[in-house]
PDB file of C-alpha atoms and ligand atoms in Angstrom:
ATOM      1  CA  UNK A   1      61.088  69.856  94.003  1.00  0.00           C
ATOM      2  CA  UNK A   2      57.619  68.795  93.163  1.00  0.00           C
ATOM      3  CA  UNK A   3      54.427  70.200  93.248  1.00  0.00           C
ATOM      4  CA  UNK A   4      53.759  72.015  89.722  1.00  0.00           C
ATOM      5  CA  UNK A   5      51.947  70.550  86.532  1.00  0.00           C
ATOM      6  CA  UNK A   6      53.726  68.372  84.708  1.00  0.00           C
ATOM      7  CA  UNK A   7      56.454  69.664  82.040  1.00  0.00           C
ATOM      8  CA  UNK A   8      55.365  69.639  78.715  1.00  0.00           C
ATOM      9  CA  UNK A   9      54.953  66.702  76.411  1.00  0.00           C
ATOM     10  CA  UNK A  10      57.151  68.233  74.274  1.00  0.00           C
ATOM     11  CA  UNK A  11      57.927  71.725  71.852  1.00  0.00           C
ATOM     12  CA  UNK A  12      58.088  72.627  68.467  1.00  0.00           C
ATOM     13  CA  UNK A  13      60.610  74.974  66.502  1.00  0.00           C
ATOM     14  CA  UNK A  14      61.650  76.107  63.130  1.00  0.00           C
ATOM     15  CA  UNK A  15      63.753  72.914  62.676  1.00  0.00           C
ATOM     16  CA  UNK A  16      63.417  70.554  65.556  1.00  0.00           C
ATOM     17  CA  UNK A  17      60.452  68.667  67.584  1.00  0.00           C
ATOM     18  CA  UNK A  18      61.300  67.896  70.764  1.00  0.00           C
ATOM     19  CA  UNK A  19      59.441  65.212  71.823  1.00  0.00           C
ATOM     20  CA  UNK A  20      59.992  62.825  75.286  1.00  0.00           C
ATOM     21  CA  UNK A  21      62.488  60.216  75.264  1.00  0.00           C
ATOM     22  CA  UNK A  22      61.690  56.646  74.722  1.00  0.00           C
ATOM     23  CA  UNK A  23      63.757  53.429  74.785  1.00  0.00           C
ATOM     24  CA  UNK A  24      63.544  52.967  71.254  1.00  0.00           C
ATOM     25  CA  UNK A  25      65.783  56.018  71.109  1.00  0.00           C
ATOM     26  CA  UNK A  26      68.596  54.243  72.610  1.00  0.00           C
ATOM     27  CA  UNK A  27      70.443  53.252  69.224  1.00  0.00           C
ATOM     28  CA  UNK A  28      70.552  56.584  67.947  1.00  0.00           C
ATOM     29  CA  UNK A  29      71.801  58.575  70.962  1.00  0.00           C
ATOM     30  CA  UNK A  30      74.651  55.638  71.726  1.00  0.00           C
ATOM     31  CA  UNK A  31      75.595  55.556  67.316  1.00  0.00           C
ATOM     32  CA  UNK A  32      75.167  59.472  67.176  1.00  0.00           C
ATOM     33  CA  UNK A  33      76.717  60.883  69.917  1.00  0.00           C
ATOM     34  CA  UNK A  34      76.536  59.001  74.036  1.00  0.00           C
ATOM     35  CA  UNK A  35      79.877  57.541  72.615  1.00  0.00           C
ATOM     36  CA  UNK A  36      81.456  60.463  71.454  1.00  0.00           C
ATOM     37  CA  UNK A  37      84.613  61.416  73.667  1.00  0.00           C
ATOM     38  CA  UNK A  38      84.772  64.984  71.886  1.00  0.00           C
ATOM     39  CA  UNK A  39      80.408  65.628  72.888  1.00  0.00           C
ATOM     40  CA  UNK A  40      81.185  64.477  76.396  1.00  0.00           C
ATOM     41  CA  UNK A  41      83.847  66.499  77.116  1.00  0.00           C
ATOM     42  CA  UNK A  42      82.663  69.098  79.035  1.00  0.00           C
ATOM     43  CA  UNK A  43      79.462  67.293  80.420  1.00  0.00           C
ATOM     44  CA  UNK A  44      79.386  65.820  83.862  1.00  0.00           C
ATOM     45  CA  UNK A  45      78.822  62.034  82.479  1.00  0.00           C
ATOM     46  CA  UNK A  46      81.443  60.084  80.848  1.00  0.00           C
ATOM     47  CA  UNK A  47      80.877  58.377  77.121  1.00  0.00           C
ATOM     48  CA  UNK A  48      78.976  55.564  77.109  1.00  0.00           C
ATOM     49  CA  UNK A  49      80.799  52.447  76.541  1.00  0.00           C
ATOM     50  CA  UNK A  50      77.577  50.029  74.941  1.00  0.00           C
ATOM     51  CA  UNK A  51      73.760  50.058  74.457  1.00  0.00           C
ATOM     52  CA  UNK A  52      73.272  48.640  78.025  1.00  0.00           C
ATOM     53  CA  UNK A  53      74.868  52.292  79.288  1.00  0.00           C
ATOM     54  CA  UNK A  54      72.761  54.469  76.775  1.00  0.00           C
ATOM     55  CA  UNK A  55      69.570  51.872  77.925  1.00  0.00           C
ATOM     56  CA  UNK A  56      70.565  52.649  81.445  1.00  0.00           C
ATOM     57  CA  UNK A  57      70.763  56.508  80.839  1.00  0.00           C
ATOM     58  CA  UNK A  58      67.185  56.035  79.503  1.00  0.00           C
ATOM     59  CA  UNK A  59      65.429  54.378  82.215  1.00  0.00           C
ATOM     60  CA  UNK A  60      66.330  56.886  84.859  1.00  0.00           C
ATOM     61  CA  UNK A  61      64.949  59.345  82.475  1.00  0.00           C
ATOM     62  CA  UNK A  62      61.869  57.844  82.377  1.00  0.00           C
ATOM     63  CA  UNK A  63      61.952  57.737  85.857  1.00  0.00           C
ATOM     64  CA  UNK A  64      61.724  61.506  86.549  1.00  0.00           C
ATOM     65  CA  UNK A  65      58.453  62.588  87.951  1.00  0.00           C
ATOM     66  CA  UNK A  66      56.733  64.779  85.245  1.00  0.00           C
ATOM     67  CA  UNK A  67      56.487  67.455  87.592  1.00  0.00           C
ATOM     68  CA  UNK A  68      59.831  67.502  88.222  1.00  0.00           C
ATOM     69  CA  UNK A  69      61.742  67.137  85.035  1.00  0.00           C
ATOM     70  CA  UNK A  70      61.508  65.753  81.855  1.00  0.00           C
ATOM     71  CA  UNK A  71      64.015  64.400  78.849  1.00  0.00           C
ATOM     72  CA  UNK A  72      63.104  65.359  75.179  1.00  0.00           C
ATOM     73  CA  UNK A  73      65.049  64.163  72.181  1.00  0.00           C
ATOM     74  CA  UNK A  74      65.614  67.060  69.568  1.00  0.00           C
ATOM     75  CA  UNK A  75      64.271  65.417  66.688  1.00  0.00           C
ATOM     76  CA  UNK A  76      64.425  66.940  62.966  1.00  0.00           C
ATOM     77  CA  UNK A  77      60.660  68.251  62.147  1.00  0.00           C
ATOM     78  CA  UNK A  78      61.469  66.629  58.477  1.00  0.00           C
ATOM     79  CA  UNK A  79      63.137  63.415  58.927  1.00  0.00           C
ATOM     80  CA  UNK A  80      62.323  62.902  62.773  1.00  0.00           C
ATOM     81  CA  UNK A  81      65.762  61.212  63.222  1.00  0.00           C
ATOM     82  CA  UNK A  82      67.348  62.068  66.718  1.00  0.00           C
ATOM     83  CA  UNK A  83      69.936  64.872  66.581  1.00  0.00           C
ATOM     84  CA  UNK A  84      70.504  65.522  70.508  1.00  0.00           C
ATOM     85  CA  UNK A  85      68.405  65.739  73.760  1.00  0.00           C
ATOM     86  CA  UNK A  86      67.318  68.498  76.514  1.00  0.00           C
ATOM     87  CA  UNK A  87      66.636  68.230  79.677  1.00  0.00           C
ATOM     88  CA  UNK A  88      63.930  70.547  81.501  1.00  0.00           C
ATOM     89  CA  UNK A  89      63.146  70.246  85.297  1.00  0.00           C
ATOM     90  CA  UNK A  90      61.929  72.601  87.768  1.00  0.00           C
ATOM     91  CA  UNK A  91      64.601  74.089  90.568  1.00  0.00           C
ATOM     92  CA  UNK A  92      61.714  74.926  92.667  1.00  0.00           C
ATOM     93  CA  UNK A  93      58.380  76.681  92.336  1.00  0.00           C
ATOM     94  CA  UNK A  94      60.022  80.051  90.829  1.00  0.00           C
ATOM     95  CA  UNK A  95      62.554  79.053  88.957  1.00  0.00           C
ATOM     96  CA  UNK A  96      63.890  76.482  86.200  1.00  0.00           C
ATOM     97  CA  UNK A  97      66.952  74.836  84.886  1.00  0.00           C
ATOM     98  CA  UNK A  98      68.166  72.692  81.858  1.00  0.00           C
ATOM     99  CA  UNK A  99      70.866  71.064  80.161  1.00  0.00           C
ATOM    100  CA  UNK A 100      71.344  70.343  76.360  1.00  0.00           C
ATOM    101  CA  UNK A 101      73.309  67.889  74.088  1.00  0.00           C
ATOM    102  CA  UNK A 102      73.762  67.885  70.518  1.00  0.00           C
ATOM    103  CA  UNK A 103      75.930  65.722  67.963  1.00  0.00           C
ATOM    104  CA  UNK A 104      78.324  66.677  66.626  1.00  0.00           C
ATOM    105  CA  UNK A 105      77.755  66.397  62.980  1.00  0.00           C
ATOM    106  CA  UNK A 106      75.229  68.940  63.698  1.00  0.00           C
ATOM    107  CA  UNK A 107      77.020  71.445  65.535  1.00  0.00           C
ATOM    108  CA  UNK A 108      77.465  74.816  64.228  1.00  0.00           C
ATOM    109  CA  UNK A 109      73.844  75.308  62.559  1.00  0.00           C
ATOM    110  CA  UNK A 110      72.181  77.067  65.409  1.00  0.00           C
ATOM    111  CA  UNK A 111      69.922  74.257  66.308  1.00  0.00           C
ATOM    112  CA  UNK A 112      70.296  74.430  70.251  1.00  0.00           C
ATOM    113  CA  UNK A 113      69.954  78.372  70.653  1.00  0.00           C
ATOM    114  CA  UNK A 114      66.636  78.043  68.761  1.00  0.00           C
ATOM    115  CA  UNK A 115      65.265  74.912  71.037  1.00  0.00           C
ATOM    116  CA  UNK A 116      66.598  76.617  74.476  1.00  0.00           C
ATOM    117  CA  UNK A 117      64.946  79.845  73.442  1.00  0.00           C
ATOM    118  CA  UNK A 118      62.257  77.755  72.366  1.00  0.00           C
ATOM    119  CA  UNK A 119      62.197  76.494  76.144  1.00  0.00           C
ATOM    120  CA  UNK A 120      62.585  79.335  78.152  1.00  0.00           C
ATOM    121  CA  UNK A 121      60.305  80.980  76.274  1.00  0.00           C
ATOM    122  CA  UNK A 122      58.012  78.661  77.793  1.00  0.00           C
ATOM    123  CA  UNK A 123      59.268  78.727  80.590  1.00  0.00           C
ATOM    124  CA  UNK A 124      58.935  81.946  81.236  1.00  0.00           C
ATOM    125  CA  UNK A 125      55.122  82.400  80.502  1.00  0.00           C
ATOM    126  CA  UNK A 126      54.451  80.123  83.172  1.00  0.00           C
ATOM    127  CA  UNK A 127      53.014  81.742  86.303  1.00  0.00           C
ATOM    128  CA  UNK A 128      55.137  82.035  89.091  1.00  0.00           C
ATOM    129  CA  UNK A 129      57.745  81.011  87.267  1.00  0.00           C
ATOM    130  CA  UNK A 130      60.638  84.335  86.958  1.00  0.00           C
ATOM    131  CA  UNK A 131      64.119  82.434  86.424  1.00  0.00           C
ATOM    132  CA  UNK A 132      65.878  79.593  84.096  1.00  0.00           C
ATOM    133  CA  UNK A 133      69.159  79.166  84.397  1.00  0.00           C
ATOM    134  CA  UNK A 134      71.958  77.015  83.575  1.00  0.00           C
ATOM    135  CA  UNK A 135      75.701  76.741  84.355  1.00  0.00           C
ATOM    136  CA  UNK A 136      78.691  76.009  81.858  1.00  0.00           C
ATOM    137  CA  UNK A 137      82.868  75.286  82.539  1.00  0.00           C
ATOM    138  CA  UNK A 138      84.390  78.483  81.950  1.00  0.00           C
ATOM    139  CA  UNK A 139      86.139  76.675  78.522  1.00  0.00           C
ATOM    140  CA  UNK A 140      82.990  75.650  77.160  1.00  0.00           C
ATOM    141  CA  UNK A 141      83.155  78.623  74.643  1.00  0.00           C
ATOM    142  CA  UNK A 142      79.965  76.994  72.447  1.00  0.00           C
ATOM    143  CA  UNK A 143      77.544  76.309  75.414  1.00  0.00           C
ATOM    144  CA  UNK A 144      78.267  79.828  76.046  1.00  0.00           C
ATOM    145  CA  UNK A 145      77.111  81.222  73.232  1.00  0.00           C
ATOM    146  CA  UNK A 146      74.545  79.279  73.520  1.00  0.00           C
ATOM    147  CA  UNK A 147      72.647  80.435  76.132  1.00  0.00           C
ATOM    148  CA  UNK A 148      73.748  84.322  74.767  1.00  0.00           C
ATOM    149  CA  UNK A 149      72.286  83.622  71.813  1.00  0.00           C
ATOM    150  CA  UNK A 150      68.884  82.715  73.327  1.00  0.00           C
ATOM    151  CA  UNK A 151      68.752  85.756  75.371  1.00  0.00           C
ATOM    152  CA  UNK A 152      69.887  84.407  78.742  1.00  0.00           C
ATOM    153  CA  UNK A 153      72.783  86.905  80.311  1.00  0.00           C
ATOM    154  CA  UNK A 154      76.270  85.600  82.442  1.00  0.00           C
ATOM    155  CA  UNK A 155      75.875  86.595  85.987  1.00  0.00           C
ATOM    156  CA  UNK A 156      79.016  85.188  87.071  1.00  0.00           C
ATOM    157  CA  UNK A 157      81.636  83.218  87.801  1.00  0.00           C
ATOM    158  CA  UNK A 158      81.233  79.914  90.088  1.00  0.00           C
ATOM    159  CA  UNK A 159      84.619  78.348  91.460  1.00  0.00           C
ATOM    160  CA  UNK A 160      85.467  74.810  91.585  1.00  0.00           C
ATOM    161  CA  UNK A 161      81.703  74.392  90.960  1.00  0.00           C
ATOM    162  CA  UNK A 162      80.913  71.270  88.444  1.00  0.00           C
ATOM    163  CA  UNK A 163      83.095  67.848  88.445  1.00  0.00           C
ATOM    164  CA  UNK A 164      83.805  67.404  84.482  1.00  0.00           C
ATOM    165  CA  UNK A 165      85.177  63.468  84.997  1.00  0.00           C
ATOM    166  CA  UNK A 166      86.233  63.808  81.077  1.00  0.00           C
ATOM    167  CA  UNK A 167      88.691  66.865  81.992  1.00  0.00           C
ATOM    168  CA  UNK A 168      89.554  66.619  85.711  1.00  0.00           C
ATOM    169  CA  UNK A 169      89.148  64.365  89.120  1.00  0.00           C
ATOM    170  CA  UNK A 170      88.244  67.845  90.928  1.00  0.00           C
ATOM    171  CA  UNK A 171      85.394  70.413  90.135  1.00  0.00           C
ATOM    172  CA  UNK A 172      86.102  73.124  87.793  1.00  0.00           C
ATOM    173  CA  UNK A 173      85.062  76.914  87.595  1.00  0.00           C
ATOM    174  CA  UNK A 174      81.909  77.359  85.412  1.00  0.00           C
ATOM    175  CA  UNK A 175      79.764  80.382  84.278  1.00  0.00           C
ATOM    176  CA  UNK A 176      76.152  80.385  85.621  1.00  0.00           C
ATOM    177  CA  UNK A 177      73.785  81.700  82.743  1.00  0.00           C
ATOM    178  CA  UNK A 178      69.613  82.796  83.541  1.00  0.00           C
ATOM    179  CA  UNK A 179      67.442  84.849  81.592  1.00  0.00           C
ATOM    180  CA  UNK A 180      64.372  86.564  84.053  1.00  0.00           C
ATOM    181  CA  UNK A 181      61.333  87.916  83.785  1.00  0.00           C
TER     182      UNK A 181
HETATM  183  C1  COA B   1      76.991  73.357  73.014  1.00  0.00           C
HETATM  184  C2  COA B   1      76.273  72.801  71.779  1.00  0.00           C
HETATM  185  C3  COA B   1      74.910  72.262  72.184  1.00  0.00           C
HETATM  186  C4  COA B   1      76.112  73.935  70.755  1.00  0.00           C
HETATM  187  O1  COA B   1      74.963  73.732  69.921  1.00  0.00           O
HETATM  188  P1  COA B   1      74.909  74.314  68.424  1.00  0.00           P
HETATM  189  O2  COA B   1      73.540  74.081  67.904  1.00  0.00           O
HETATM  190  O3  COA B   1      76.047  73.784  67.651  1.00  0.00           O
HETATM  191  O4  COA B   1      75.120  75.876  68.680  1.00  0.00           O
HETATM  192  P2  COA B   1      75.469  77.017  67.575  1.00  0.00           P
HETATM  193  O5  COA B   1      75.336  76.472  66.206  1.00  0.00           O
HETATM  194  O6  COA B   1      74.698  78.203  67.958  1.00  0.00           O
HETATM  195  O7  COA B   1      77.003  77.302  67.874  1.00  0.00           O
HETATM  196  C5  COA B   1      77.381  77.780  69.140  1.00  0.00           C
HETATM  197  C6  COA B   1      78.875  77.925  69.189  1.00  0.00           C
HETATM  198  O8  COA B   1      79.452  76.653  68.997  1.00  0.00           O
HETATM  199  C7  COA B   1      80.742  76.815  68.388  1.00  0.00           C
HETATM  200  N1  COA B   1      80.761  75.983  67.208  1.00  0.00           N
HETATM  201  C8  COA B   1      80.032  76.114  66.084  1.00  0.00           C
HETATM  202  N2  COA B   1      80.321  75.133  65.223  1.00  0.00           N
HETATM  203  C9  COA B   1      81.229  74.359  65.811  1.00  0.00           C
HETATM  204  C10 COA B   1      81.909  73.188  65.418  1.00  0.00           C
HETATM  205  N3  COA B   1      81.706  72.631  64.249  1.00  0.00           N
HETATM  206  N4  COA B   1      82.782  72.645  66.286  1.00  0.00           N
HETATM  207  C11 COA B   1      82.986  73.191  67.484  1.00  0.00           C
HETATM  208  N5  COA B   1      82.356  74.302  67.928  1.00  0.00           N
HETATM  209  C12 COA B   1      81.504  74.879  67.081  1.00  0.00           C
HETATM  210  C13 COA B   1      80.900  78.278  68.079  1.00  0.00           C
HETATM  211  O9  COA B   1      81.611  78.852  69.169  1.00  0.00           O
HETATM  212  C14 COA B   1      79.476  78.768  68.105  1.00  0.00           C
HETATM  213  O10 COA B   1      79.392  80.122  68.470  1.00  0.00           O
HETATM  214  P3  COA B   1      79.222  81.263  67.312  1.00  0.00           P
HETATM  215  O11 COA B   1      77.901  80.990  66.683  1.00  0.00           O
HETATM  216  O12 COA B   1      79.277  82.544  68.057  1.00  0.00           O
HETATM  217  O13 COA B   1      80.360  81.046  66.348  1.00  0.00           O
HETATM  218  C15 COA B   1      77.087  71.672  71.119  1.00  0.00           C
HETATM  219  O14 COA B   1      78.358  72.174  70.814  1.00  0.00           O
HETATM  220  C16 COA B   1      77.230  70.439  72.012  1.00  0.00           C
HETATM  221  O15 COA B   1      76.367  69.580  72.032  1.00  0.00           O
HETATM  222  N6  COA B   1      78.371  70.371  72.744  1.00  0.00           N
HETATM  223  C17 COA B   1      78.632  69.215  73.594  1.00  0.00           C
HETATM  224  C18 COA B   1      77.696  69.108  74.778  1.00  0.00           C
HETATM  225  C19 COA B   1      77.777  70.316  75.695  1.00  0.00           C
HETATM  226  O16 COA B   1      78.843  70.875  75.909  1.00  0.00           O
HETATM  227  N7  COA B   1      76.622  70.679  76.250  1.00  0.00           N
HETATM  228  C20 COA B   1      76.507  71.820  77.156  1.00  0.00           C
HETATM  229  C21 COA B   1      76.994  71.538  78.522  1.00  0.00           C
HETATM  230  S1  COA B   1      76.885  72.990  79.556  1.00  0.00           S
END
């Protein structure tokens, strides 16, 4: 899907900056959490096994028309060091969709709910634009609450939707989440 002005350059919150990923940022996604087993768990990549697979991860980031979707890393608004990343794009001209990491040493603090709500926010005061939605594994209790806390609602139940290689060799159910205006 194309055809819209480019995503932003990035957002601000309380806490975090979001700002677009660069290759520089490819030491402190693979130390803080691309390797992590217990991050990647649910998420439809597996844990990266070196630099070359976080610079690799990277590049085809980069490589996403503007228009289309963009990477940010969530960056602390004190210390600027990289805590997770988000990814925006457009589903087509009505209607957005995203998908969030964070480590884990900073799980639990509410940092995601206030970036996605943050985002869809945004989103949302874009013209045309009426939907953002995402989709979880029905197990993936904190992604969950998640997108509850920043206002988006569960509209149901997907079967055998999203292949989870870290949990399973077939597609698992998942919970599709979308907040409207
Ligand atoms: C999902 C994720 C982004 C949550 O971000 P967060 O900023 O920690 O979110 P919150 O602080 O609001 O916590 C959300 C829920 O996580 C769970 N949680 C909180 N601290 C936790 C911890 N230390 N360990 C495990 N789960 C925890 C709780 O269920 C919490 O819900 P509650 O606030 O109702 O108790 C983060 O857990 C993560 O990066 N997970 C791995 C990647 C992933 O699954 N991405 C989403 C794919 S759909």
């Amino acid at each position: 899907m194309s055809g819209g002005a480019a995503l932003p350059d990035g957002f601000e919150t309380a806490r975090l900056a979001l700002r677009l990923i660069a290759e520089a940022d490819a030491g402190p996604i693979f130390e803080g959490y691309a390797r992590d087993a217990e991050v990647a768990r649910f998420l439809v990549w597996r844990p990266h096994r070196s630099r070359a697979d976080t610079d690799a991860y990277i590049a085809r980031c980069l490589a996403k028309r503007p228009d289309e979707a963009r990477t940010y890393v969530l960056a602390g608004r004190e210390d600027g060091a990289v805590r997770g990343a988000f990814d925006l794009r457009r589903d087509d001209a009505n209607r957005m969709g995203f998908g969030y990491v964070l480590a884990r040493r900073w799980w639990g603090r509410g940092l995601m709910p206030e970036a996605l709500a943050a985002v869809a926010d945004w989103a949302l005061a874009q013209p045309g634009v009426f939907r953002i939605s995402a989709l979880c594994d029905v197990e993936n209790r904190a992604s969950a609450r998640v997108m509850e806390k920043a206002g988006l609602a569960r509209e149901g139940l997907l079967r055998r939707r999203i292949l989870c290689p870290n949990l399973a060799d077939e597609p698992r159910d998942c919970f599709l989440y979308a907040r409207v205006r």
